[in-house]
Short mmCIF file of C-alpha atoms and ligand atoms in Angstrom, two decimals:
data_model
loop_
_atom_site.label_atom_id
_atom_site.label_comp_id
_atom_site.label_asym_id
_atom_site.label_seq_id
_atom_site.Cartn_x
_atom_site.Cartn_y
_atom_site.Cartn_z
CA UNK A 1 0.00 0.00 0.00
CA UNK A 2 1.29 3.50 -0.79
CA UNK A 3 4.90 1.81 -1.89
CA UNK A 4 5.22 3.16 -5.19
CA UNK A 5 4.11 6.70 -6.20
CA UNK A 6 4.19 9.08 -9.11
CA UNK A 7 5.53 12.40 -7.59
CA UNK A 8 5.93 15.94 -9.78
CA UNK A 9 7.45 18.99 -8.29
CA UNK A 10 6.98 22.38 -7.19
CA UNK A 11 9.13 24.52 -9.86
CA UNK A 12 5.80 26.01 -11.43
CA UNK A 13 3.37 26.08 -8.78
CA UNK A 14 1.82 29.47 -8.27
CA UNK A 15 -2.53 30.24 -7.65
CA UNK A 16 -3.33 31.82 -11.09
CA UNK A 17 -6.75 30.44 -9.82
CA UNK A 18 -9.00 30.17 -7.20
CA UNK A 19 -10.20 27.21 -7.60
CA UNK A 20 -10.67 26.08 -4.27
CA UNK A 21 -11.34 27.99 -1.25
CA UNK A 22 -7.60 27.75 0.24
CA UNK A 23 -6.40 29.44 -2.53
CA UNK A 24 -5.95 33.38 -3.12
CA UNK A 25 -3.95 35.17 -5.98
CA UNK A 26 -2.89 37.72 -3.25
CA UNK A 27 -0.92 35.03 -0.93
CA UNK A 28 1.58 33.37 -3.49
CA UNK A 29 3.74 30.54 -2.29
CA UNK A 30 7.32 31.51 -1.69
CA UNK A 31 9.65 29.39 -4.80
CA UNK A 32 12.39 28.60 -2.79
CA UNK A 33 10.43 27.79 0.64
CA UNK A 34 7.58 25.50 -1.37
CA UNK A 35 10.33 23.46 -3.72
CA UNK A 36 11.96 22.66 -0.26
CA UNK A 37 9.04 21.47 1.00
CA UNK A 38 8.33 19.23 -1.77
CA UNK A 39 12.04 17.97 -1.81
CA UNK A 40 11.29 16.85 2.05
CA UNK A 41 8.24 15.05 1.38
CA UNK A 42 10.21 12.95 -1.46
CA UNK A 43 13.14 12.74 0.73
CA UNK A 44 10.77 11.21 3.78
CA UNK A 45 8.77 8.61 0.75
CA UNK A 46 11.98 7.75 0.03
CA UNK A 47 13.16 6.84 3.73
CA UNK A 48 10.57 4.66 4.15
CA UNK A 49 11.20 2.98 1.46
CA UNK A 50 8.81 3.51 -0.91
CA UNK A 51 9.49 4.31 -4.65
CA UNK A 52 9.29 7.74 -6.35
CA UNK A 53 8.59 8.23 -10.17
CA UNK A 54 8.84 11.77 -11.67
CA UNK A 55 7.14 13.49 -13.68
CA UNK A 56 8.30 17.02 -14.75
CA UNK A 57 5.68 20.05 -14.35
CA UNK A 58 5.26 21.96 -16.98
CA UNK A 59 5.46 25.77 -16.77
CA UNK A 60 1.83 26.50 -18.00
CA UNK A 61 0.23 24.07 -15.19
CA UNK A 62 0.58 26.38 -11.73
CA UNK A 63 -1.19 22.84 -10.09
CA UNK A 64 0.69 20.09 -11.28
CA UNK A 65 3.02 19.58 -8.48
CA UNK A 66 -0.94 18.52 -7.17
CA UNK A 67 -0.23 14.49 -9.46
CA UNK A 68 -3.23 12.83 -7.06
CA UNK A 69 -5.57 14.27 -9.01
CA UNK A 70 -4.09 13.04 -12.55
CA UNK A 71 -5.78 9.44 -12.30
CA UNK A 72 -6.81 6.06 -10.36
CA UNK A 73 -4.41 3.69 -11.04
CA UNK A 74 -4.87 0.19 -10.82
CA UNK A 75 -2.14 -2.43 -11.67
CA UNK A 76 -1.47 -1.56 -15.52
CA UNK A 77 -4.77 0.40 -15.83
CA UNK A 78 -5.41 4.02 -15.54
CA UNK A 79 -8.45 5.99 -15.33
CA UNK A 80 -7.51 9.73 -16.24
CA UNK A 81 -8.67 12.07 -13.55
CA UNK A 82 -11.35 14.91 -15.80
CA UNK A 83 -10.20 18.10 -14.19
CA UNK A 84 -11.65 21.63 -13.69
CA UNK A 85 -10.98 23.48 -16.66
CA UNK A 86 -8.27 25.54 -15.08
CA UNK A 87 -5.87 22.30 -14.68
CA UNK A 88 -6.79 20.90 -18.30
CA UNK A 89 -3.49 21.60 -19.44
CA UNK A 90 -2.09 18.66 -17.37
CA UNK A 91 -3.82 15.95 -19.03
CA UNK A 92 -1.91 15.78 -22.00
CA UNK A 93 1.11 15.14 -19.82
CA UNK A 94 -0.41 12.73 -17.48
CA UNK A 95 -1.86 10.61 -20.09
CA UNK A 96 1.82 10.50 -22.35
CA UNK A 97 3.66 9.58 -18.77
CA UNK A 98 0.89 6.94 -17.98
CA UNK A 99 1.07 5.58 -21.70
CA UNK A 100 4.81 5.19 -21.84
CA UNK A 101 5.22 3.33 -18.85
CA UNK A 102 2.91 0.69 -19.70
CA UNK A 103 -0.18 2.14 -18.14
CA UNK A 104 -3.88 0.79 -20.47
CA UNK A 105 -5.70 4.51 -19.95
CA UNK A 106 -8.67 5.26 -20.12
CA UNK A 107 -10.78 8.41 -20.24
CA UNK A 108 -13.26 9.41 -17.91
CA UNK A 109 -16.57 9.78 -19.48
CA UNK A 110 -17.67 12.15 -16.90
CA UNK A 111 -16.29 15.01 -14.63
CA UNK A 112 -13.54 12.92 -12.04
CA UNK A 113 -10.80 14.09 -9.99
CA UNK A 114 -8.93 11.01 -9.61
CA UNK A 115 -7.32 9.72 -6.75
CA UNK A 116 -8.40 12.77 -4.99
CA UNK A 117 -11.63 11.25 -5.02
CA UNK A 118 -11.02 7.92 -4.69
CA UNK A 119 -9.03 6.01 -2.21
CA UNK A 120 -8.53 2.55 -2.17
CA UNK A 121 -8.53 0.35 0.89
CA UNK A 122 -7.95 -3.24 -0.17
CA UNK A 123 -11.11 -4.18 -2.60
CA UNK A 124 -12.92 -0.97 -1.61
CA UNK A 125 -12.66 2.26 -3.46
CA UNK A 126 -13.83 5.01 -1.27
CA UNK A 127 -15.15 7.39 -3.94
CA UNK A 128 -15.85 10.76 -3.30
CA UNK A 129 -18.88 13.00 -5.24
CA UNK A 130 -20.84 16.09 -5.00
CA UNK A 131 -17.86 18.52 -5.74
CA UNK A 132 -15.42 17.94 -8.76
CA UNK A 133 -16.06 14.27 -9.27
CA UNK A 134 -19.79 12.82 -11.11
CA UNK A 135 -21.34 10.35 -9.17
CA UNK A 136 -21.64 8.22 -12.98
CA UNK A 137 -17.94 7.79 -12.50
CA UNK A 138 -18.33 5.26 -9.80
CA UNK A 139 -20.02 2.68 -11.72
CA UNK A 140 -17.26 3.39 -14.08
CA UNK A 141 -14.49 3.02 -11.69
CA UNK A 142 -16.36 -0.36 -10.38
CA UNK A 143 -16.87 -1.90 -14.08
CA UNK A 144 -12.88 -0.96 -15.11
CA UNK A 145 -10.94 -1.46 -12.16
CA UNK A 146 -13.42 -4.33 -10.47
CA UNK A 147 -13.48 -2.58 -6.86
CA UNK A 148 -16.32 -2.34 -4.39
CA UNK A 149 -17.16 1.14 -4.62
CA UNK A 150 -18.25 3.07 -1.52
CA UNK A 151 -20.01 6.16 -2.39
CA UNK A 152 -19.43 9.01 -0.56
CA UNK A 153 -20.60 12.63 -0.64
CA UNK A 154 -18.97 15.46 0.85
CA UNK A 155 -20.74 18.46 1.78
CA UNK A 156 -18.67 21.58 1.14
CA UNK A 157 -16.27 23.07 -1.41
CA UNK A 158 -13.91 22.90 1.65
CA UNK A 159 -14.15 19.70 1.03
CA UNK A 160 -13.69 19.74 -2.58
CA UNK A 161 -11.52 16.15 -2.54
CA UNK A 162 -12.08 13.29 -0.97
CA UNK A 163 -8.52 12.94 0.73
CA UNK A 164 -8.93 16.07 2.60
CA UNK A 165 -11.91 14.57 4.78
CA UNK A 166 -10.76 10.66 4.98
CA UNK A 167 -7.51 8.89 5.09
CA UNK A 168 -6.76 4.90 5.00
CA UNK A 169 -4.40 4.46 7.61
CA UNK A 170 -4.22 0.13 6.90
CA UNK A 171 -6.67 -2.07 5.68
CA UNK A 172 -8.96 -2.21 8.66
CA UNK A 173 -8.43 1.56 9.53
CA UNK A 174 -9.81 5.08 8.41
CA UNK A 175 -9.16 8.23 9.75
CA UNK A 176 -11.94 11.08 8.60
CA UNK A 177 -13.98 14.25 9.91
CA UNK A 178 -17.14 13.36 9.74
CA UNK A 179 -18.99 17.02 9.12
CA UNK A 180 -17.56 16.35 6.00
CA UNK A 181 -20.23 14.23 5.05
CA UNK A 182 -23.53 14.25 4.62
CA UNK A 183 -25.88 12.01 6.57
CA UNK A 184 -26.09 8.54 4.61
CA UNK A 185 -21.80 8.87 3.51
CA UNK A 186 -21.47 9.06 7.39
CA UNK A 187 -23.69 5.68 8.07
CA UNK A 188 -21.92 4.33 4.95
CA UNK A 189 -18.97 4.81 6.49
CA UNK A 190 -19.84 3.80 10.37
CA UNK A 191 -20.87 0.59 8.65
CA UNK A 192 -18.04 -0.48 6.91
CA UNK A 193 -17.02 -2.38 10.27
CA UNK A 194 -13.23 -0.45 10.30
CA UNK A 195 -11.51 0.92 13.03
CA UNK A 196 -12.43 4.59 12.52
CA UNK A 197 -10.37 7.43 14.16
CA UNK A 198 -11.54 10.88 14.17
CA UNK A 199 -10.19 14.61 13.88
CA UNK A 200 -10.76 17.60 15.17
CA UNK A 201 -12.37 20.49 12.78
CA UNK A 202 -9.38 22.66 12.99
CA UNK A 203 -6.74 19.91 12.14
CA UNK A 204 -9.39 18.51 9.48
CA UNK A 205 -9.44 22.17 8.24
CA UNK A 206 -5.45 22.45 7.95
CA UNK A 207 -5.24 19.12 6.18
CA UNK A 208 -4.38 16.43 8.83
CA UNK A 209 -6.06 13.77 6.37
CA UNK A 210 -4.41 14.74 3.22
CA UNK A 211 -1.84 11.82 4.57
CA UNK A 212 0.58 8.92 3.28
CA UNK A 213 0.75 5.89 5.73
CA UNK A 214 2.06 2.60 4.05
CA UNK A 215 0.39 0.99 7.12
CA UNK A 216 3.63 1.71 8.75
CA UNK A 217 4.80 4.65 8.60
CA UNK A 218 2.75 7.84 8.32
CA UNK A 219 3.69 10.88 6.28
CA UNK A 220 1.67 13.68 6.91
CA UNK A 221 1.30 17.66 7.86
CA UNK A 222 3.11 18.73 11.08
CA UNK A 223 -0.25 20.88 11.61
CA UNK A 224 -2.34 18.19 13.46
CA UNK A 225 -0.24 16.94 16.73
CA UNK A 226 -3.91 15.49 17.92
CA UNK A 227 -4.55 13.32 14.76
CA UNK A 228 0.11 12.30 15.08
CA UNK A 229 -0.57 11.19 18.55
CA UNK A 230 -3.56 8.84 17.96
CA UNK A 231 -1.87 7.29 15.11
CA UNK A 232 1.73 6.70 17.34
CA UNK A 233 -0.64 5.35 20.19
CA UNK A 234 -1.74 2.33 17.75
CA UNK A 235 2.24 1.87 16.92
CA UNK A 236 2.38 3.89 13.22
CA UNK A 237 5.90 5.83 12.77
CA UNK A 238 4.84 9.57 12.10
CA UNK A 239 7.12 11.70 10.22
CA UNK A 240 5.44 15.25 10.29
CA UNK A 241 6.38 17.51 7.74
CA UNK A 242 5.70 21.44 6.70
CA UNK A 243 3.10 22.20 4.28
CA UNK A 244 2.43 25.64 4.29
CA UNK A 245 3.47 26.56 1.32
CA UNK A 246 1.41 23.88 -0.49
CA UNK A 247 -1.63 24.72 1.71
CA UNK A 248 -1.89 27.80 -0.48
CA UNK A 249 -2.96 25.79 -3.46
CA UNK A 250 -5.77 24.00 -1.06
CA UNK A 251 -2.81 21.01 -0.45
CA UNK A 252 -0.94 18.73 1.25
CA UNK A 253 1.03 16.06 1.32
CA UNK A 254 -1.34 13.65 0.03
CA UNK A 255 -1.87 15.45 -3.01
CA UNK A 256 1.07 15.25 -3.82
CA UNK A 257 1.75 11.79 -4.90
CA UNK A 258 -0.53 9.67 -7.26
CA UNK A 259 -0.15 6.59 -6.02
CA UNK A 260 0.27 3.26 -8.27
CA UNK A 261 -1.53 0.63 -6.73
CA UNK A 262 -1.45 -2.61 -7.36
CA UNK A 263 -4.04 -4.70 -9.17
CA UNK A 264 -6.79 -5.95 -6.51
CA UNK A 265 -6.70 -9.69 -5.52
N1 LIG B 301 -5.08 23.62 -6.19
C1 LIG B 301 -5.38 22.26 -6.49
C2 LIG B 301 -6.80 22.16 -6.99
O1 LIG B 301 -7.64 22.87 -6.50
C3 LIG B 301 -5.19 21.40 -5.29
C4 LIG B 301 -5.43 19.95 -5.54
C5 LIG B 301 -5.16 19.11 -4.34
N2 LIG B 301 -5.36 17.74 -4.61
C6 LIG B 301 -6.01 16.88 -3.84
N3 LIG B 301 -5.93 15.62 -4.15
N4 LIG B 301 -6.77 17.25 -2.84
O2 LIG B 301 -7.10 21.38 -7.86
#
């Protein structure tokens, strides 16, 4: 889980855009402070041992360093995420890397944010809707990638992603806010029979689920202490690292990384 992951970098990342409501146009990241933050979250995949691929941003996509969002992946198959119009630009880029490294893709027939909104844990997909992602796409992701699909909606363009409102800590454990969701996601959820661990608002609200465990170790925002102590008191590592330069595109550390899972068993 979480052991190999497609990672871009922070070299053209700027809000041209509001396209979420973390981001202004009059509170740029600073360059040199948000490509060092980037390099530390690579550095800390890489020291627990998990693999990094790269893909280069491109200097017309402020939001690429944001690869989550590019797909679902799947063993060799790919579902390209169908982005807001402001991030278009990055398809082109996402589908050529996917393509030449042996990656089937296919496009999504509706609007989809990839792994943004959809998380897999094991055979489930948790699969967010209701803000960038069509609810049609679930069916979709079910009948391509053969998951159980658990559908979610969250209830706020705060919560425009899935991954800022849940996080799958191992296979039999979630962490999530559950304001995030409306009434039936939160049964859905309560009735999945996982060991469910929950935030505060205000760490929810500076990105404590936008997360990487491996089921092991835990990389995540240094902004939620409460949410680092639960997970060290069930034995996770937790290597807390800054992200508030990439909180000013409406990110985290999450976000950052598309991850390549494998095929489900
Ligand atoms: N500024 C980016 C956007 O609004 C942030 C994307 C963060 N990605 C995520 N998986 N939550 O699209």
């Amino acid at each position: 889980m979480n052991t190999r992951l497609l990672v871009s970098d922070a070299d053209n990342f700027r809000v041209d855009h509001e396209i979420n409501p973390y981001m202004s146009v009059h509170d740029q990241p600073d360059r040199d402070a948000v490509i060092g933050e980037h390099a530390a979250i690579v550095d800390a995949h890489r020291d627990a041992g998990r693999r990094v691929e790269r893909l280069s941003s491109a200097a017309e996509c402020p939001d690429m360093v944001f690869t989550a969002n590019a797909a679902l992946v799947s063993g060799d198959t790919a579902v390209l995420g169908r982005l807001p119009p402001a991030r278009r630009d990055e398809t082109p880029h996402h589908r050529r890397w996917l393509r030449h490294h042996g990656f089937e893709v296919h496009e999504a027939p509706h609007d989809f944010s990839g792994q943004g909104d959809a998380l897999p844990c094991g055979n489930l997909l948790l699969a967010g809707h209701g803000q960038r992602t069509d609810r049609r796409m679930h069916g979709f992701l079910a009948e391509r990638l053969g998951y159980r699909v658990v559908s979610l909606r969250t209830v706020g363009p705060r919560w425009y992603d899935l991954d800022l409102a849940v996080a799958v800590i191992d296979e039999q454990t979630l962490a999530w806010f559950p304001a995030a969701f409306d009434g039936p996601s939160r049964d859905r959820i309560r009735g999945l029979g996982l060991d469910l661990i929950e935030v505060t608002p205000a760490e929810a609200g500076r990105f404590a689920l936008n997360l990487i465990s491996d089921g092991s170790t835990v990389t995540m925002t240094d902004r939620a202490p409460g949410l680092a102590e639960q997970l060290r008191d069930r034995g996770l590592a937790v290597v807390p690292l800054s992200t508030r330069e990439l909180a000013k595109g409406g990110g985290g550390v999450r976000c950052t990384a598309l991850t390549l899972y494998p095929a489900i068993t």
